JSON list of C-alpha atoms in Angstrom, two decimals:
[
{"chain": "N", "resi": 712, "resn": "MET", "atom": "CA", "xyz": [0.00, 0.00, 0.00]},
{"chain": "N", "resi": 713, "resn": "SER", "atom": "CA", "xyz": [1.39, 3.40, -0.94]},
{"chain": "N", "resi": 714, "resn": "ILE", "atom": "CA", "xyz": [0.33, 6.71, 0.48]},
{"chain": "N", "resi": 715, "resn": "ILE", "atom": "CA", "xyz": [1.11, 10.32, -0.39]},
{"chain": "N", "resi": 716, "resn": "GLY", "atom": "CA", "xyz": [-0.15, 13.06, 1.81]},
{"chain": "N", "resi": 717, "resn": "ALA", "atom": "CA", "xyz": [0.10, 16.67, 2.84]},
{"chain": "N", "resi": 718, "resn": "ILE", "atom": "CA", "xyz": [2.51, 17.36, 5.67]},
{"chain": "N", "resi": 719, "resn": "GLY", "atom": "CA", "xyz": [3.04, 20.33, 8.06]},
{"chain": "N", "resi": 720, "resn": "ASN", "atom": "CA", "xyz": [2.95, 23.99, 7.22]},
{"chain": "N", "resi": 721, "resn": "GLY", "atom": "CA", "xyz": [6.70, 24.33, 6.63]},
{"chain": "N", "resi": 722, "resn": "TYR", "atom": "CA", "xyz": [8.22, 27.79, 6.75]},
{"chain": "N", "resi": 723, "resn": "ALA", "atom": "CA", "xyz": [6.67, 31.20, 7.22]},
{"chain": "N", "resi": 724, "resn": "PRO", "atom": "CA", "xyz": [5.93, 32.83, 3.87]},
{"chain": "N", "resi": 725, "resn": "TYR", "atom": "CA", "xyz": [8.01, 35.69, 2.53]},
{"chain": "N", "resi": 726, "resn": "ARG", "atom": "CA", "xyz": [5.94, 38.85, 2.61]},
{"chain": "N", "resi": 727, "resn": "SER", "atom": "CA", "xyz": [6.54, 41.95, 0.57]},
{"chain": "N", "resi": 728, "resn": "ALA", "atom": "CA", "xyz": [4.58, 44.65, -1.16]},
{"chain": "N", "resi": 729, "resn": "ALA", "atom": "CA", "xyz": [5.35, 42.98, -4.51]},
{"chain": "N", "resi": 730, "resn": "ILE", "atom": "CA", "xyz": [3.13, 40.02, -3.59]},
{"chain": "N", "resi": 731, "resn": "GLY", "atom": "CA", "xyz": [0.03, 42.21, -3.50]},
{"chain": "N", "resi": 732, "resn": "THR", "atom": "CA", "xyz": [-2.62, 42.87, -0.93]},
{"chain": "N", "resi": 733, "resn": "SER", "atom": "CA", "xyz": [-6.27, 42.10, -0.61]},
{"chain": "N", "resi": 734, "resn": "ALA", "atom": "CA", "xyz": [-8.75, 44.91, -1.00]},
{"chain": "N", "resi": 735, "resn": "VAL", "atom": "CA", "xyz": [-11.16, 43.07, 1.30]},
{"chain": "N", "resi": 736, "resn": "ALA", "atom": "CA", "xyz": [-8.78, 42.40, 4.18]},
{"chain": "N", "resi": 737, "resn": "GLY", "atom": "CA", "xyz": [-6.89, 45.68, 4.15]},
{"chain": "N", "resi": 738, "resn": "ASN", "atom": "CA", "xyz": [-3.14, 45.06, 4.19]},
{"chain": "N", "resi": 739, "resn": "LYS", "atom": "CA", "xyz": [-3.04, 41.26, 4.32]},
{"chain": "N", "resi": 740, "resn": "PRO", "atom": "CA", "xyz": [-0.82, 39.87, 1.53]},
{"chain": "N", "resi": 741, "resn": "ILE", "atom": "CA", "xyz": [-2.26, 37.74, -1.26]},
{"chain": "N", "resi": 742, "resn": "LEU", "atom": "CA", "xyz": [-0.39, 34.47, -0.92]},
{"chain": "N", "resi": 743, "resn": "ASN", "atom": "CA", "xyz": [-2.44, 32.40, -3.36]},
{"chain": "N", "resi": 744, "resn": "PRO", "atom": "CA", "xyz": [-3.06, 34.27, -6.63]},
{"chain": "N", "resi": 745, "resn": "ASN", "atom": "CA", "xyz": [-6.26, 33.46, -8.55]},
{"chain": "N", "resi": 746, "resn": "ALA", "atom": "CA", "xyz": [-8.02, 32.39, -5.34]},
{"chain": "N", "resi": 747, "resn": "SER", "atom": "CA", "xyz": [-11.09, 34.00, -3.84]},
{"chain": "N", "resi": 748, "resn": "THR", "atom": "CA", "xyz": [-10.50, 37.00, -1.58]},
{"chain": "N", "resi": 749, "resn": "GLU", "atom": "CA", "xyz": [-13.86, 36.51, 0.13]},
{"chain": "N", "resi": 750, "resn": "LYS", "atom": "CA", "xyz": [-13.54, 35.32, 3.72]},
{"chain": "N", "resi": 751, "resn": "ALA", "atom": "CA", "xyz": [-16.06, 32.61, 4.69]},
{"chain": "N", "resi": 752, "resn": "PRO", "atom": "CA", "xyz": [-17.97, 33.04, 7.97]},
{"chain": "N", "resi": 753, "resn": "GLY", "atom": "CA", "xyz": [-16.09, 31.51, 10.89]},
{"chain": "N", "resi": 754, "resn": "ARG", "atom": "CA", "xyz": [-12.78, 31.32, 9.01]},
{"chain": "N", "resi": 755, "resn": "VAL", "atom": "CA", "xyz": [-9.53, 33.09, 9.85]},
{"chain": "N", "resi": 756, "resn": "SER", "atom": "CA", "xyz": [-8.70, 34.16, 6.30]},
{"chain": "N", "resi": 757, "resn": "SER", "atom": "CA", "xyz": [-9.80, 34.00, 2.68]},
{"chain": "N", "resi": 758, "resn": "PRO", "atom": "CA", "xyz": [-8.31, 31.39, 0.30]},
{"chain": "N", "resi": 759, "resn": "ALA", "atom": "CA", "xyz": [-6.17, 34.11, -1.33]},
{"chain": "N", "resi": 760, "resn": "GLU", "atom": "CA", "xyz": [-4.59, 35.03, 2.03]},
{"chain": "N", "resi": 761, "resn": "CYS", "atom": "CA", "xyz": [-4.31, 31.54, 3.55]},
{"chain": "N", "resi": 762, "resn": "GLU", "atom": "CA", "xyz": [-0.83, 30.77, 4.88]},
{"chain": "N", "resi": 763, "resn": "THR", "atom": "CA", "xyz": [-1.74, 27.13, 5.48]},
{"chain": "N", "resi": 764, "resn": "CYS", "atom": "CA", "xyz": [-2.57, 26.57, 1.80]},
{"chain": "N", "resi": 765, "resn": "LYS", "atom": "CA", "xyz": [0.51, 28.53, 0.72]},
{"chain": "N", "resi": 766, "resn": "ASN", "atom": "CA", "xyz": [2.84, 26.36, 2.83]},
{"chain": "N", "resi": 767, "resn": "ARG", "atom": "CA", "xyz": [1.19, 22.94, 2.43]},
{"chain": "N", "resi": 768, "resn": "LYS", "atom": "CA", "xyz": [3.67, 20.30, 1.26]},
{"chain": "N", "resi": 769, "resn": "TYR", "atom": "CA", "xyz": [3.23, 16.74, 0.04]},
{"chain": "N", "resi": 770, "resn": "GLN", "atom": "CA", "xyz": [5.53, 13.78, 0.65]},
{"chain": "N", "resi": 771, "resn": "ASP", "atom": "CA", "xyz": [5.42, 10.09, -0.28]},
{"chain": "N", "resi": 772, "resn": "GLY", "atom": "CA", "xyz": [5.69, 7.64, 2.60]},
{"chain": "N", "resi": 773, "resn": "SER", "atom": "CA", "xyz": [6.35, 4.43, 0.63]},
{"chain": "N", "resi": 774, "resn": "ASP", "atom": "CA", "xyz": [9.61, 2.60, 0.06]},
{"chain": "N", "resi": 775, "resn": "GLU", "atom": "CA", "xyz": [9.27, 2.74, -3.75]},
{"chain": "N", "resi": 776, "resn": "MET", "atom": "CA", "xyz": [11.27, 5.00, -6.04]},
{"chain": "N", "resi": 777, "resn": "VAL", "atom": "CA", "xyz": [8.57, 7.48, -7.07]},
{"chain": "N", "resi": 778, "resn": "SER", "atom": "CA", "xyz": [8.06, 11.25, -7.04]},
{"chain": "N", "resi": 779, "resn": "PHE", "atom": "CA", "xyz": [7.57, 13.24, -3.83]},
{"chain": "N", "resi": 780, "resn": "LYS", "atom": "CA", "xyz": [10.24, 11.41, -1.81]},
{"chain": "N", "resi": 781, "resn": "SER", "atom": "CA", "xyz": [11.18, 14.82, -0.41]},
{"chain": "N", "resi": 782, "resn": "ALA", "atom": "CA", "xyz": [8.49, 17.27, 0.69]},
{"chain": "N", "resi": 783, "resn": "GLN", "atom": "CA", "xyz": [7.27, 19.55, -2.11]},
{"chain": "N", "resi": 784, "resn": "HIS", "atom": "CA", "xyz": [4.68, 22.30, -2.35]},
{"chain": "N", "resi": 785, "resn": "ILE", "atom": "CA", "xyz": [1.86, 21.84, -4.85]},
{"chain": "N", "resi": 786, "resn": "SER", "atom": "CA", "xyz": [-0.62, 24.60, -5.57]},
{"chain": "N", "resi": 787, "resn": "PRO", "atom": "CA", "xyz": [-4.18, 23.74, -4.52]},
{"chain": "N", "resi": 788, "resn": "GLN", "atom": "CA", "xyz": [-5.32, 24.05, -8.15]},
{"chain": "N", "resi": 789, "resn": "SER", "atom": "CA", "xyz": [-2.81, 21.50, -9.50]},
{"chain": "N", "resi": 790, "resn": "ALA", "atom": "CA", "xyz": [-2.81, 19.10, -6.52]},
{"chain": "N", "resi": 791, "resn": "PRO", "atom": "CA", "xyz": [-5.55, 16.75, -7.87]},
{"chain": "N", "resi": 792, "resn": "ALA", "atom": "CA", "xyz": [-3.71, 16.09, -11.14]},
{"chain": "N", "resi": 793, "resn": "ARG", "atom": "CA", "xyz": [-0.28, 15.81, -9.51]},
{"chain": "N", "resi": 794, "resn": "VAL", "atom": "CA", "xyz": [-1.49, 13.38, -6.82]},
{"chain": "N", "resi": 795, "resn": "ARG", "atom": "CA", "xyz": [-3.32, 11.24, -9.42]},
{"chain": "N", "resi": 796, "resn": "GLY", "atom": "CA", "xyz": [-0.15, 11.16, -11.52]},
{"chain": "N", "resi": 797, "resn": "HIS", "atom": "CA", "xyz": [1.90, 10.15, -8.51]},
{"chain": "N", "resi": 798, "resn": "GLU", "atom": "CA", "xyz": [-0.47, 7.33, -7.62]},
{"chain": "N", "resi": 799, "resn": "ALA", "atom": "CA", "xyz": [-0.34, 6.16, -11.26]},
{"chain": "N", "resi": 800, "resn": "GLU", "atom": "CA", "xyz": [3.43, 5.70, -10.75]},
{"chain": "N", "resi": 801, "resn": "HIS", "atom": "CA", "xyz": [2.67, 3.20, -7.97]},
{"chain": "N", "resi": 802, "resn": "VAL", "atom": "CA", "xyz": [0.26, 1.29, -10.24]},
{"chain": "N", "resi": 803, "resn": "SER", "atom": "CA", "xyz": [2.86, 1.23, -13.02]},
{"chain": "N", "resi": 804, "resn": "ASN", "atom": "CA", "xyz": [5.47, -0.09, -10.57]},
{"chain": "N", "resi": 805, "resn": "ALA", "atom": "CA", "xyz": [3.10, -2.90, -9.53]},
{"chain": "N", "resi": 806, "resn": "TYR", "atom": "CA", "xyz": [2.67, -4.02, -13.17]},
{"chain": "N", "resi": 807, "resn": "LYS", "atom": "CA", "xyz": [6.46, -3.90, -13.72]},
{"chain": "N", "resi": 808, "resn": "GLU", "atom": "CA", "xyz": [7.10, -5.92, -10.57]},
{"chain": "N", "resi": 809, "resn": "ALA", "atom": "CA", "xyz": [4.51, -8.51, -11.57]},
{"chain": "N", "resi": 810, "resn": "ALA", "atom": "CA", "xyz": [5.97, -8.83, -15.07]},
{"chain": "N", "resi": 811, "resn": "MET", "atom": "CA", "xyz": [9.53, -9.27, -13.77]},
{"chain": "N", "resi": 812, "resn": "ASN", "atom": "CA", "xyz": [8.61, -11.92, -11.18]},
{"chain": "N", "resi": 813, "resn": "ASN", "atom": "CA", "xyz": [6.15, -14.10, -13.12]},
{"chain": "N", "resi": 814, "resn": "GLY", "atom": "CA", "xyz": [3.15, -12.57, -11.38]},
{"chain": "N", "resi": 815, "resn": "LYS", "atom": "CA", "xyz": [-0.23, -11.22, -12.34]},
{"chain": "N", "resi": 816, "resn": "VAL", "atom": "CA", "xyz": [-1.84, -8.01, -11.06]},
{"chain": "N", "resi": 817, "resn": "LEU", "atom": "CA", "xyz": [-5.24, -9.07, -9.75]},
{"chain": "N", "resi": 818, "resn": "GLN", "atom": "CA", "xyz": [-6.34, -5.64, -8.56]},
{"chain": "N", "resi": 819, "resn": "ALA", "atom": "CA", "xyz": [-5.00, -2.08, -8.53]},
{"chain": "N", "resi": 820, "resn": "SER", "atom": "CA", "xyz": [-7.02, 0.79, -7.09]},
{"chain": "N", "resi": 821, "resn": "VAL", "atom": "CA", "xyz": [-6.31, 4.42, -6.33]},
{"chain": "N", "resi": 822, "resn": "SER", "atom": "CA", "xyz": [-8.22, 6.57, -3.87]},
{"chain": "N", "resi": 823, "resn": "ILE", "atom": "CA", "xyz": [-7.77, 10.33, -3.71]},
{"chain": "N", "resi": 824, "resn": "LYS", "atom": "CA", "xyz": [-8.43, 11.88, -0.30]},
{"chain": "N", "resi": 825, "resn": "THR", "atom": "CA", "xyz": [-9.71, 15.40, 0.36]},
{"chain": "N", "resi": 826, "resn": "ALA", "atom": "CA", "xyz": [-9.87, 17.62, 3.43]},
{"chain": "N", "resi": 827, "resn": "VAL", "atom": "CA", "xyz": [-11.00, 21.11, 4.38]},
{"chain": "N", "resi": 828, "resn": "CYS", "atom": "CA", "xyz": [-8.39, 23.74, 5.27]},
{"chain": "N", "resi": 829, "resn": "PRO", "atom": "CA", "xyz": [-8.98, 24.84, 8.88]},
{"chain": "N", "resi": 830, "resn": "GLU", "atom": "CA", "xyz": [-7.83, 28.40, 8.14]},
{"chain": "N", "resi": 831, "resn": "CYS", "atom": "CA", "xyz": [-9.74, 29.36, 4.99]},
{"chain": "N", "resi": 832, "resn": "GLY", "atom": "CA", "xyz": [-12.30, 26.56, 4.49]},
{"chain": "N", "resi": 833, "resn": "ARG", "atom": "CA", "xyz": [-11.06, 25.55, 0.99]},
{"chain": "N", "resi": 834, "resn": "THR", "atom": "CA", "xyz": [-11.52, 21.90, 0.06]},
{"chain": "N", "resi": 835, "resn": "TYR", "atom": "CA", "xyz": [-8.20, 20.50, -1.12]},
{"chain": "N", "resi": 836, "resn": "VAL", "atom": "CA", "xyz": [-6.65, 17.16, -2.12]},
{"chain": "N", "resi": 837, "resn": "CYS", "atom": "CA", "xyz": [-4.79, 16.02, 0.97]},
{"chain": "N", "resi": 838, "resn": "GLY", "atom": "CA", "xyz": [-3.32, 12.82, -0.46]},
{"chain": "N", "resi": 839, "resn": "GLY", "atom": "CA", "xyz": [-3.86, 9.54, -2.18]},
{"chain": "N", "resi": 840, "resn": "GLU", "atom": "CA", "xyz": [-3.52, 5.82, -1.58]},
{"chain": "N", "resi": 841, "resn": "THR", "atom": "CA", "xyz": [-2.77, 2.99, -3.99]},
{"chain": "N", "resi": 842, "resn": "THR", "atom": "CA", "xyz": [-3.66, -0.61, -3.18]},
{"chain": "N", "resi": 843, "resn": "THR", "atom": "CA", "xyz": [-2.46, -3.46, -5.39]},
{"chain": "N", "resi": 844, "resn": "LYS", "atom": "CA", "xyz": [-2.81, -7.23, -5.24]},
{"chain": "N", "resi": 845, "resn": "ILE", "atom": "CA", "xyz": [-0.36, -9.36, -7.18]},
{"chain": "N", "resi": 846, "resn": "ARG", "atom": "CA", "xyz": [-0.51, -13.14, -7.48]},
{"chain": "N", "resi": 847, "resn": "TYR", "atom": "CA", "xyz": [2.74, -14.97, -8.11]},
{"chain": "N", "resi": 848, "resn": "GLY", "atom": "CA", "xyz": [2.79, -18.46, -9.60]},
{"chain": "N", "resi": 849, "resn": "ASN", "atom": "CA", "xyz": [4.83, -20.89, -7.51]},
{"chain": "N", "resi": 850, "resn": "GLU", "atom": "CA", "xyz": [5.01, -24.38, -9.04]},
{"chain": "N", "resi": 851, "resn": "ASP", "atom": "CA", "xyz": [6.93, -25.77, -6.05]},
{"chain": "N", "resi": 852, "resn": "ASN", "atom": "CA", "xyz": [4.23, -24.90, -3.53]},
{"chain": "N", "resi": 853, "resn": "PRO", "atom": "CA", "xyz": [2.20, -28.04, -2.62]},
{"chain": "N", "resi": 854, "resn": "TYR", "atom": "CA", "xyz": [-0.93, -25.94, -2.07]},
{"chain": "N", "resi": 855, "resn": "GLU", "atom": "CA", "xyz": [-0.63, -24.49, -5.58]},
{"chain": "N", "resi": 856, "resn": "LYS", "atom": "CA", "xyz": [-0.20, -28.02, -7.02]},
{"chain": "N", "resi": 857, "resn": "GLU", "atom": "CA", "xyz": [-3.31, -29.23, -5.17]},
{"chain": "N", "resi": 858, "resn": "ARG", "atom": "CA", "xyz": [-5.30, -26.19, -6.33]},
{"chain": "N", "resi": 859, "resn": "LYS", "atom": "CA", "xyz": [-4.37, -26.93, -9.95]},
{"chain": "N", "resi": 860, "resn": "ALA", "atom": "CA", "xyz": [-5.25, -30.62, -9.55]},
{"chain": "N", "resi": 861, "resn": "MET", "atom": "CA", "xyz": [-8.71, -29.73, -8.16]},
{"chain": "N", "resi": 862, "resn": "HIS", "atom": "CA", "xyz": [-9.22, -27.20, -10.96]},
{"chain": "N", "resi": 863, "resn": "ARG", "atom": "CA", "xyz": [-8.21, -29.82, -13.54]},
{"chain": "N", "resi": 864, "resn": "GLN", "atom": "CA", "xyz": [-10.77, -32.33, -12.15]},
{"chain": "N", "resi": 865, "resn": "GLY", "atom": "CA", "xyz": [-13.55, -29.80, -12.51]},
{"chain": "N", "resi": 866, "resn": "LEU", "atom": "CA", "xyz": [-12.66, -29.11, -16.16]},
{"chain": "N", "resi": 867, "resn": "VAL", "atom": "CA", "xyz": [-12.20, -32.68, -17.43]},
{"chain": "N", "resi": 868, "resn": "GLY", "atom": "CA", "xyz": [-14.95, -33.34, -19.96]},
{"chain": "N", "resi": 869, "resn": "ALA", "atom": "CA", "xyz": [-16.35, -29.83, -19.74]},
{"chain": "N", "resi": 870, "resn": "ASN", "atom": "CA", "xyz": [-15.39, -28.95, -23.33]},
{"chain": "N", "resi": 871, "resn": "ILE", "atom": "CA", "xyz": [-16.00, -32.00, -25.45]},
{"chain": "N", "resi": 872, "resn": "ASP", "atom": "CA", "xyz": [-17.15, -31.99, -29.07]},
{"chain": "N", "resi": 873, "resn": "LEU", "atom": "CA", "xyz": [-19.35, -35.04, -29.79]},
{"chain": "N", "resi": 874, "resn": "THR", "atom": "CA", "xyz": [-20.34, -33.97, -33.31]},
{"chain": "N", "resi": 875, "resn": "GLY", "atom": "CA", "xyz": [-17.15, -34.96, -35.07]}
]
């Protein structure tokens, strides 16, 4: 099972007049361009001014060689596509592993997880999880031999052509 997820808030953002300010909030800097400057009721800031969203980083927790091994920031707008792409790497690795070791991928599924930012109320992709099941053929295993023998008994005479 492989998981990627958002981790801590990281560092404090760099603030300067060049970043811009919100007309709604007075002198608060706009940290997330192209986001709404409207503050939702009960929230600390608007999505455009949210430090939590600005500093959110994602990191992979698996032992596979895939992207996001070190923590990286992803913008909230591109997070869904980047997380789906990352999880697709895990699925691809499962098929490669199965092909190299005489196995068969029985199931591969990806789930994308979402959460709500506690500061601004924006719904964001907080991570993903890939689950794969691979079956490996082992001819030396006595249980596998018995399973094949039972399967063979059930198929004997099942496909017979009496017309010829």
